[in-house]
Amino acid sequence: MKLKIGLSALVAMGLMGSMAVADDIKLSPQEMKKATQIYFDRCAGCHGMLRKGALGPDLLPKKTRQMGTETLEYIIYNGTPGGMPDWGASGELTKEETKLMAKFIQLDPVSPPEKSLGDMKKSWKLLIPPEKRPKKPETKRNWRNYFGVVLRDVGKVAIVDGDTKELVSIVPSGFATHILRTSKSGRYMYAIGRDGKASVIDLWMKKPQNVATIRVCNDARSIDTSKAKGYEDKYAVVGCYWPPSIVTLKGDTLEPIQIVSTASYTYDTGEFTREARVASIVANHHKPEWVINVKETGQVWLYNYKDPRNPKIHMLMAERYLHDGGWDLSKRYFLVAANARNKVVAVDTKEGKVEAIIPTGGTKPHPGRGANVDHPKYGPVWCTGHIGSNDIVCIGTDPAHHKKFAWKVVKDIKLPGVGGGNLFVKTHPKCNYIIADRPVNPDRKLQTQLYVIDKNKLEVVKTIKVPEKYVKEREVTVNGKKVKVKPRGPVHIEFNKDGSEFWVSVWGNKLVPSAILVYDAKTLKLKKAITGDWVRTPTGKFNVYNTMYDIY
Amino acid sequence: MKLKIGLSALVAMGLMGSMAVADDIKLSPQEMKKATQIYFDRCAGCHGMLRKGALGPDLLPKKTRQMGTETLEYIIYNGTPGGMPDWGASGELTKEETKLMAKFIQLDPVSPPEKSLGDMKKSWKLLIPPEKRPKKPETKRNWRNYFGVVLRDVGKVAIVDGDTKELVSIVPSGFATHILRTSKSGRYMYAIGRDGKASVIDLWMKKPQNVATIRVCNDARSIDTSKAKGYEDKYAVVGCYWPPSIVTLKGDTLEPIQIVSTASYTYDTGEFTREARVASIVANHHKPEWVINVKETGQVWLYNYKDPRNPKIHMLMAERYLHDGGWDLSKRYFLVAANARNKVVAVDTKEGKVEAIIPTGGTKPHPGRGANVDHPKYGPVWCTGHIGSNDIVCIGTDPAHHKKFAWKVVKDIKLPGVGGGNLFVKTHPKCNYIIADRPVNPDRKLQTQLYVIDKNKLEVVKTIKVPEKYVKEREVTVNGKKVKVKPRGPVHIEFNKDGSEFWVSVWGNKLVPSAILVYDAKTLKLKKAITGDWVRTPTGKFNVYNTMYDIY
């Protein structure tokens, strides 16, 4: 059903109607349809919907036609050391699909359609109006310790009780849900799918369900809510990849209020960029403002939502290409990766300015929200890992009391071995460790371990091998054919409310259930594996309390 | 030379390369080149560069091909009562050109190229660096009473001494200069051409000349400067039609600082609009802010230039299609026409909000800057005329002390006869009258008169017939062929510094010199006609002092 939505959007893009021809390259409407879907799912994230490049290089015909089908096929199949995944070798694309994509990217890119506020409204479903919702929590469970778990490839969100580890509810969401966020009170949990479908779950219900959904755009990655005093639970905001825009919604109903285009000029070369995608959004706790990171233009927008129909936007010139980030311990500074430039941008949201742009020394920083440590020597520091190198670096974030360390890499923690591949680091104020994953390291051993960093020493003090039974290869039968699938390893770490345990997902294939592993944050022992037929492609996990207060 | 610049831009648009074909319609590269230039000069203003419509309807092939060549030819030649000019009948286009345009607008529109900050910088010419300019006025003339006169079709600006009426200097400017503005001190006068060329003239020079020029965009209509305390003469800003953007420049050198796209969503239907043109810009005297009126989206942007690389923009949802406007007497409220909706939007720049949207009762309000009157009964009012009707309406602008008249049309002054056609109204605090022109009225008699409105009565108390010798038809020889040309009538009124006289231009053809007529503001008698071979196509006139302080 989710896939159908994805495809119908692509049909609407007008790509399916006719045979696509570019001299020697001919694709049938069926092939175009398939290639367009694969491109959207696998390639657009790094290379852009218009193929103009971002974290990955541009894939415009001028270049791709010179490279030719065979070279392109080889790269798509085997990947590159620069970070291009091995789509063929890893089994995600067949040989035929690899060849198809090698041809497809030699054709002219087609601009996807625009989407108006009217289009959005047509897709808006208020499933349970606010007045029919619970007046107080209906559940006796400790709902503030719920975990929302993204079941990515099956388009669902699982609500799991953090106390009992029981599955409380499974809620349908958009295709390939990217992240979850909670409202300030924690009552509402928001999901955003890669198909731009936003949904809101009411956690006060005995069995939490979607209470409203809306298709905001064709492609999105971020959602957040109004967290400032006086605006609690009032608004939600979606950051769209396509059309590149910021959409404000009513918090409880998802009724759309306003849409603002992010298409503008790159901060450095001043070139117009139609595809200026919203990479991430985070809510300021101190004032009615969202920090909006626009990937291609390298601009951070401080978006004041006090009067959401008439927004005030402070456009800060930062660095390219902006990706994800998180707050420092004081929640005054927001730190965001400029991944293609191997830098981190520190934004002072109190003064409304770029405070510093820090070269990390690593390759392709990928912080997620990062990990904060109040270090005895360096004071408050914020740490990020890298996709393309083995560095977990910590940056001083306290110019007031630790001036000489502020906005400098105070420690470069090397992960053992080679090949980079870290995606997330996470910690909790009550835990003595930062935990790091490494799911995109090509080495199977390194890929299936967790890395434990001591917060005082700022060193890797332990590696945790995920039990083999959770990551071993399995054979399944699909349409009468036997297929081998192998989970990538543990990905994304989240702590429970009191910081006594951390959860990691085993990144599997949707054909086979995998597991969510719960570790004791003190002993680092595996406490429990959450399993079941429903545990398919678990990825991001979001503890309600930690998400409400941005604890990481 | 100016025309060449215009054409080379169009060649760069890639429209010239090949034969344009749409089934039965075939245009040669030469015809395409000519039609594109005519479209840009005559049609794009109202119908949009992408032909999606604005004040005029859209001209997309879906519609135009259904109308067919003959119908289109008829309309282009004869105009319509709705406001479409009679390009053929008025002699501005030949029969052949009319036919060419009827064909051209049935072809698919082509999107013009983007322009980067780098492209701008390449065109930037710092002719006289600040350190080589006069340290104090070199002239003994009363330069604050200079008039900058746009000589539109010859691409020049004349500097005329308002005391002596002598020509002080003639300075080249962009193609079809649209307006002039001065810096806060009055020293610098800025011109913006329809080809997006900005230039700055130093009025302290004995013979004022351009000291810097830059081609900011392909099409522009507005320029202004930083007028707030502490920012005097510091920045200039250009509002572009294409690419639709706001470009900030250094005030004294025109070095480009920042470019921000205005492409966004229409305020009402929430539809993405690539061609969201900056119709007008005006500087706030009280704070470092420009009021930027975006035509197609119907948004007024309050653009804070305190830190020009990192602007703060307050986006106010207003009405479509925004055009030109001016300050109220207190300079707290900015009033701007939403011409297609027959409304005026009053923006409270102190509070940063749309204060009122007022239906004028007339058709297509066209205020220029409007005319302010401190009326004994209604208090401060602001008046605008209309292109499409005979109404000069005055709107109360003083909610603090005249609440019951505030944001209401307190008086609808009817111009005599029929046919509308007013472009500008103007007054001065020292003058008892508002003067109105009517150059686009189809009736020759009404077209060649000025209309005098008594400020107390708010009635037309007199009409002034421009002496026949200045508006009569003449025969000139062009390339050995005899051509008849006839000035349209008086257009655009400007007062001198002390308000004792007002100047109007006779809107002629560049083949024949016309005149600038100077009237006594008390007796309403013609005091002087400024003539000379250089007086070709005078249009807008800008008195330095009145422009410095926004006196109208």
PDB file of C-alpha atoms in Angstrom, chain A residues 237-434:
ATOM      1  CA  VAL A 237       6.679  21.610  10.931  1.00  0.00           C
ATOM      2  CA  VAL A 238       7.834  19.415   8.059  1.00  0.00           C
ATOM      3  CA  GLY A 239      11.046  19.963   6.128  1.00  0.00           C
ATOM      4  CA  CYS A 240      10.640  18.819   2.541  1.00  0.00           C
ATOM      5  CA  TYR A 241      13.189  17.569   0.073  1.00  0.00           C
ATOM      6  CA  TRP A 242      10.770  17.977  -2.814  1.00  0.00           C
ATOM      7  CA  PRO A 243       9.263  20.450  -3.338  1.00  0.00           C
ATOM      8  CA  PRO A 244      12.006  22.083  -1.254  1.00  0.00           C
ATOM      9  CA  SER A 245       9.962  23.811   1.408  1.00  0.00           C
ATOM     10  CA  ILE A 246       8.980  24.308   5.022  1.00  0.00           C
ATOM     11  CA  VAL A 247       5.384  23.416   5.844  1.00  0.00           C
ATOM     12  CA  THR A 248       3.783  24.493   9.110  1.00  0.00           C
ATOM     13  CA  LEU A 249       0.852  22.442  10.391  1.00  0.00           C
ATOM     14  CA  LYS A 250      -1.476  22.617  13.378  1.00  0.00           C
ATOM     15  CA  GLY A 251       0.051  20.399  16.023  1.00  0.00           C
ATOM     16  CA  ASP A 252      -2.993  18.389  17.014  1.00  0.00           C
ATOM     17  CA  THR A 253      -4.753  18.089  13.640  1.00  0.00           C
ATOM     18  CA  LEU A 254      -1.974  18.500  11.038  1.00  0.00           C
ATOM     19  CA  GLU A 255      -4.102  21.059   9.201  1.00  0.00           C
ATOM     20  CA  PRO A 256      -1.651  22.922   6.940  1.00  0.00           C
ATOM     21  CA  ILE A 257      -1.083  26.571   7.819  1.00  0.00           C
ATOM     22  CA  GLN A 258       1.766  27.853   5.698  1.00  0.00           C
ATOM     23  CA  ILE A 259       4.333  26.813   3.096  1.00  0.00           C
ATOM     24  CA  VAL A 260       7.616  28.630   2.448  1.00  0.00           C
ATOM     25  CA  SER A 261      10.019  27.744  -0.334  1.00  0.00           C
ATOM     26  CA  THR A 262      13.656  27.120   0.539  1.00  0.00           C
ATOM     27  CA  ALA A 263      14.807  27.531  -3.070  1.00  0.00           C
ATOM     28  CA  SER A 264      17.393  30.292  -3.017  1.00  0.00           C
ATOM     29  CA  TYR A 265      21.060  30.984  -3.611  1.00  0.00           C
ATOM     30  CA  THR A 266      24.061  29.020  -2.382  1.00  0.00           C
ATOM     31  CA  TYR A 267      25.668  30.917   0.472  1.00  0.00           C
ATOM     32  CA  ASP A 268      29.113  30.964  -1.162  1.00  0.00           C
ATOM     33  CA  THR A 269      28.873  31.103  -4.958  1.00  0.00           C
ATOM     34  CA  GLY A 270      25.454  32.792  -4.985  1.00  0.00           C
ATOM     35  CA  GLU A 271      23.974  30.361  -7.521  1.00  0.00           C
ATOM     36  CA  PHE A 272      20.243  29.727  -7.707  1.00  0.00           C
ATOM     37  CA  THR A 273      19.340  26.277  -6.472  1.00  0.00           C
ATOM     38  CA  ARG A 274      15.820  25.040  -7.123  1.00  0.00           C
ATOM     39  CA  GLU A 275      16.576  21.874  -5.191  1.00  0.00           C
ATOM     40  CA  ALA A 276      17.518  23.391  -1.824  1.00  0.00           C
ATOM     41  CA  ARG A 277      16.391  20.581   0.443  1.00  0.00           C
ATOM     42  CA  VAL A 278      15.541  20.824   4.113  1.00  0.00           C
ATOM     43  CA  ALA A 279      17.982  18.358   5.645  1.00  0.00           C
ATOM     44  CA  SER A 280      16.869  18.711   9.251  1.00  0.00           C
ATOM     45  CA  ILE A 281      14.768  20.776  11.617  1.00  0.00           C
ATOM     46  CA  VAL A 282      15.102  21.160  15.348  1.00  0.00           C
ATOM     47  CA  ALA A 283      12.912  23.112  17.767  1.00  0.00           C
ATOM     48  CA  ASN A 284      14.395  25.747  20.044  1.00  0.00           C
ATOM     49  CA  HIS A 285      13.328  25.242  23.685  1.00  0.00           C
ATOM     50  CA  HIS A 286      13.910  28.867  24.661  1.00  0.00           C
ATOM     51  CA  LYS A 287      12.074  30.793  21.951  1.00  0.00           C
ATOM     52  CA  PRO A 288       9.421  30.200  19.287  1.00  0.00           C
ATOM     53  CA  GLU A 289      11.920  29.270  16.625  1.00  0.00           C
ATOM     54  CA  TRP A 290      12.872  26.311  14.508  1.00  0.00           C
ATOM     55  CA  VAL A 291      16.426  25.806  13.312  1.00  0.00           C
ATOM     56  CA  ILE A 292      16.104  24.761   9.676  1.00  0.00           C
ATOM     57  CA  ASN A 293      19.120  23.404   7.845  1.00  0.00           C
ATOM     58  CA  VAL A 294      19.003  23.816   4.087  1.00  0.00           C
ATOM     59  CA  LYS A 295      21.337  21.315   2.487  1.00  0.00           C
ATOM     60  CA  GLU A 296      22.323  22.644  -0.933  1.00  0.00           C
ATOM     61  CA  THR A 297      22.415  26.374  -0.178  1.00  0.00           C
ATOM     62  CA  GLY A 298      24.373  25.886   3.048  1.00  0.00           C
ATOM     63  CA  GLN A 299      22.005  28.200   4.917  1.00  0.00           C
ATOM     64  CA  VAL A 300      20.663  27.795   8.431  1.00  0.00           C
ATOM     65  CA  TRP A 301      17.267  29.465   8.764  1.00  0.00           C
ATOM     66  CA  LEU A 302      16.062  30.532  12.199  1.00  0.00           C
ATOM     67  CA  TYR A 303      12.347  30.343  11.568  1.00  0.00           C
ATOM     68  CA  ASN A 304      10.184  32.266  14.025  1.00  0.00           C
ATOM     69  CA  TYR A 305       6.728  30.674  14.184  1.00  0.00           C
ATOM     70  CA  LYS A 306       5.105  33.132  16.624  1.00  0.00           C
ATOM     71  CA  ASP A 307       2.669  34.146  13.890  1.00  0.00           C
ATOM     72  CA  PRO A 308       2.883  31.065  11.658  1.00  0.00           C
ATOM     73  CA  ARG A 309       1.061  32.608   8.681  1.00  0.00           C
ATOM     74  CA  ASN A 310       3.570  35.476   8.672  1.00  0.00           C
ATOM     75  CA  PRO A 311       6.891  33.867   9.570  1.00  0.00           C
ATOM     76  CA  LYS A 312      10.111  35.705  10.339  1.00  0.00           C
ATOM     77  CA  ILE A 313      13.178  34.031   8.928  1.00  0.00           C
ATOM     78  CA  HIS A 314      16.726  34.869   9.879  1.00  0.00           C
ATOM     79  CA  MET A 315      18.900  33.480   7.111  1.00  0.00           C
ATOM     80  CA  LEU A 316      22.372  32.555   8.298  1.00  0.00           C
ATOM     81  CA  MET A 317      25.096  31.784   5.803  1.00  0.00           C
ATOM     82  CA  ALA A 318      26.859  28.650   6.987  1.00  0.00           C
ATOM     83  CA  GLU A 319      28.478  25.886   4.928  1.00  0.00           C
ATOM     84  CA  ARG A 320      27.578  23.086   2.484  1.00  0.00           C
ATOM     85  CA  TYR A 321      26.014  20.556   2.465  1.00  0.00           C
ATOM     86  CA  LEU A 322      24.131  20.841   5.708  1.00  0.00           C
ATOM     87  CA  HIS A 323      22.825  17.593   7.117  1.00  0.00           C
ATOM     88  CA  ASP A 324      21.812  16.676  10.656  1.00  0.00           C
ATOM     89  CA  GLY A 325      22.802  17.957  14.074  1.00  0.00           C
ATOM     90  CA  GLY A 326      21.855  18.518  17.681  1.00  0.00           C
ATOM     91  CA  TRP A 327      21.913  20.872  20.650  1.00  0.00           C
ATOM     92  CA  ASP A 328      24.844  21.417  22.955  1.00  0.00           C
ATOM     93  CA  LEU A 329      24.233  20.764  26.666  1.00  0.00           C
ATOM     94  CA  SER A 330      22.923  24.299  27.303  1.00  0.00           C
ATOM     95  CA  LYS A 331      20.605  24.159  24.258  1.00  0.00           C
ATOM     96  CA  ARG A 332      21.856  27.560  23.223  1.00  0.00           C
ATOM     97  CA  TYR A 333      24.124  26.307  20.444  1.00  0.00           C
ATOM     98  CA  PHE A 334      23.010  24.070  17.615  1.00  0.00           C
ATOM     99  CA  LEU A 335      25.745  22.020  15.937  1.00  0.00           C
ATOM    100  CA  VAL A 336      25.124  20.761  12.417  1.00  0.00           C
ATOM    101  CA  ALA A 337      27.281  18.824   9.968  1.00  0.00           C
ATOM    102  CA  ALA A 338      28.312  20.358   6.649  1.00  0.00           C
ATOM    103  CA  ASN A 339      29.126  16.885   5.440  1.00  0.00           C
ATOM    104  CA  ALA A 340      30.676  17.519   2.024  1.00  0.00           C
ATOM    105  CA  ARG A 341      33.076  20.049   3.551  1.00  0.00           C
ATOM    106  CA  ASN A 342      34.005  17.921   6.591  1.00  0.00           C
ATOM    107  CA  LYS A 343      32.937  20.670   8.924  1.00  0.00           C
ATOM    108  CA  VAL A 344      30.565  21.299  11.769  1.00  0.00           C
ATOM    109  CA  VAL A 345      28.693  24.598  12.000  1.00  0.00           C
ATOM    110  CA  ALA A 346      27.900  25.923  15.483  1.00  0.00           C
ATOM    111  CA  VAL A 347      24.909  28.259  15.493  1.00  0.00           C
ATOM    112  CA  ASP A 348      24.342  30.571  18.443  1.00  0.00           C
ATOM    113  CA  THR A 349      20.543  30.633  18.583  1.00  0.00           C
ATOM    114  CA  LYS A 350      20.506  33.213  21.387  1.00  0.00           C
ATOM    115  CA  GLU A 351      22.361  35.836  19.371  1.00  0.00           C
ATOM    116  CA  GLY A 352      21.141  34.532  16.011  1.00  0.00           C
ATOM    117  CA  LYS A 353      24.507  34.015  14.342  1.00  0.00           C
ATOM    118  CA  VAL A 354      26.958  31.452  13.134  1.00  0.00           C
ATOM    119  CA  GLU A 355      29.321  31.197  16.082  1.00  0.00           C
ATOM    120  CA  ALA A 356      31.955  28.983  14.457  1.00  0.00           C
ATOM    121  CA  ILE A 357      32.641  26.671  11.545  1.00  0.00           C
ATOM    122  CA  ILE A 358      34.879  23.864  12.697  1.00  0.00           C
ATOM    123  CA  PRO A 359      36.840  21.468  10.455  1.00  0.00           C
ATOM    124  CA  THR A 360      36.377  18.078  12.113  1.00  0.00           C
ATOM    125  CA  GLY A 361      39.504  16.437  10.749  1.00  0.00           C
ATOM    126  CA  GLY A 362      37.381  13.442   9.696  1.00  0.00           C
ATOM    127  CA  THR A 363      35.514  12.611   6.488  1.00  0.00           C
ATOM    128  CA  LYS A 364      31.769  13.174   6.138  1.00  0.00           C
ATOM    129  CA  PRO A 365      30.640  13.945   9.655  1.00  0.00           C
ATOM    130  CA  HIS A 366      27.269  12.335  10.453  1.00  0.00           C
ATOM    131  CA  PRO A 367      26.177  13.310  13.940  1.00  0.00           C
ATOM    132  CA  GLY A 368      22.525  12.339  14.072  1.00  0.00           C
ATOM    133  CA  ARG A 369      21.888  14.470  17.172  1.00  0.00           C
ATOM    134  CA  GLY A 370      25.431  13.937  18.424  1.00  0.00           C
ATOM    135  CA  ALA A 371      26.445  13.115  21.986  1.00  0.00           C
ATOM    136  CA  ASN A 372      26.972  15.643  24.783  1.00  0.00           C
ATOM    137  CA  VAL A 373      29.495  15.193  27.583  1.00  0.00           C
ATOM    138  CA  ASP A 374      30.235  17.473  30.524  1.00  0.00           C
ATOM    139  CA  HIS A 375      33.943  16.693  30.647  1.00  0.00           C
ATOM    140  CA  PRO A 376      36.080  17.387  33.748  1.00  0.00           C
ATOM    141  CA  LYS A 377      38.816  19.041  31.698  1.00  0.00           C
ATOM    142  CA  TYR A 378      37.168  20.360  28.534  1.00  0.00           C
ATOM    143  CA  GLY A 379      33.822  21.284  30.036  1.00  0.00           C
ATOM    144  CA  PRO A 380      30.722  20.702  27.922  1.00  0.00           C
ATOM    145  CA  VAL A 381      31.641  19.063  24.605  1.00  0.00           C
ATOM    146  CA  TRP A 382      29.548  17.720  21.744  1.00  0.00           C
ATOM    147  CA  CYS A 383      30.712  14.684  19.765  1.00  0.00           C
ATOM    148  CA  THR A 384      30.042  13.425  16.251  1.00  0.00           C
ATOM    149  CA  GLY A 385      31.112  10.399  14.239  1.00  0.00           C
ATOM    150  CA  HIS A 386      31.900  10.185  10.525  1.00  0.00           C
ATOM    151  CA  ILE A 387      30.702   7.999   7.681  1.00  0.00           C
ATOM    152  CA  GLY A 388      33.933   8.204   5.718  1.00  0.00           C
ATOM    153  CA  SER A 389      36.562   7.896   8.451  1.00  0.00           C
ATOM    154  CA  ASN A 390      37.167   6.338  11.864  1.00  0.00           C
ATOM    155  CA  ASP A 391      36.985   9.577  13.833  1.00  0.00           C
ATOM    156  CA  ILE A 392      34.605  10.338  16.646  1.00  0.00           C
ATOM    157  CA  VAL A 393      35.462  13.936  17.422  1.00  0.00           C
ATOM    158  CA  CYS A 394      34.438  16.037  20.398  1.00  0.00           C
ATOM    159  CA  ILE A 395      34.107  19.805  20.131  1.00  0.00           C
ATOM    160  CA  GLY A 396      34.142  22.254  23.053  1.00  0.00           C
ATOM    161  CA  THR A 397      30.819  24.126  23.327  1.00  0.00           C
ATOM    162  CA  ASP A 398      31.260  26.397  26.333  1.00  0.00           C
ATOM    163  CA  PRO A 399      32.900  29.715  25.387  1.00  0.00           C
ATOM    164  CA  ALA A 400      31.739  31.292  28.662  1.00  0.00           C
ATOM    165  CA  HIS A 401      33.671  28.999  31.023  1.00  0.00           C
ATOM    166  CA  HIS A 402      35.990  26.948  28.827  1.00  0.00           C
ATOM    167  CA  LYS A 403      37.007  29.510  26.272  1.00  0.00           C
ATOM    168  CA  LYS A 404      40.229  27.877  25.142  1.00  0.00           C
ATOM    169  CA  PHE A 405      38.422  24.688  24.145  1.00  0.00           C
ATOM    170  CA  ALA A 406      35.383  26.350  22.628  1.00  0.00           C
ATOM    171  CA  TRP A 407      34.706  25.504  18.973  1.00  0.00           C
ATOM    172  CA  LYS A 408      37.822  23.368  18.737  1.00  0.00           C
ATOM    173  CA  VAL A 409      38.131  19.631  18.308  1.00  0.00           C
ATOM    174  CA  VAL A 410      39.374  18.782  21.791  1.00  0.00           C
ATOM    175  CA  LYS A 411      39.581  15.065  21.151  1.00  0.00           C
ATOM    176  CA  ASP A 412      39.692  12.828  18.098  1.00  0.00           C
ATOM    177  CA  ILE A 413      38.691   9.352  19.219  1.00  0.00           C
ATOM    178  CA  LYS A 414      39.749   6.754  16.670  1.00  0.00           C
ATOM    179  CA  LEU A 415      37.514   3.759  16.134  1.00  0.00           C
ATOM    180  CA  PRO A 416      39.604   0.585  15.748  1.00  0.00           C
ATOM    181  CA  GLY A 417      40.372  -0.848  12.302  1.00  0.00           C
ATOM    182  CA  VAL A 418      39.679   0.907   9.001  1.00  0.00           C
ATOM    183  CA  GLY A 419      36.735   1.798   6.788  1.00  0.00           C
ATOM    184  CA  GLY A 420      34.782   4.374   8.819  1.00  0.00           C
ATOM    185  CA  GLY A 421      31.091   3.611   8.537  1.00  0.00           C
ATOM    186  CA  ASN A 422      29.723   5.149  11.727  1.00  0.00           C
ATOM    187  CA  LEU A 423      26.201   6.551  11.495  1.00  0.00           C
ATOM    188  CA  PHE A 424      25.195   7.362  15.069  1.00  0.00           C
ATOM    189  CA  VAL A 425      26.642   8.171  18.469  1.00  0.00           C
ATOM    190  CA  LYS A 426      24.425   8.527  21.509  1.00  0.00           C
ATOM    191  CA  THR A 427      24.669   9.020  25.251  1.00  0.00           C
ATOM    192  CA  HIS A 428      22.590  10.025  28.289  1.00  0.00           C
ATOM    193  CA  PRO A 429      23.617  12.259  31.207  1.00  0.00           C
ATOM    194  CA  LYS A 430      23.251   9.307  33.595  1.00  0.00           C
ATOM    195  CA  CYS A 431      25.447   6.987  31.511  1.00  0.00           C
ATOM    196  CA  ASN A 432      29.243   6.972  31.646  1.00  0.00           C
ATOM    197  CA  TYR A 433      29.594   5.990  27.993  1.00  0.00           C
ATOM    198  CA  ILE A 434      29.003   7.176  24.483  1.00  0.00           C
TER     199      ILE A 434
END
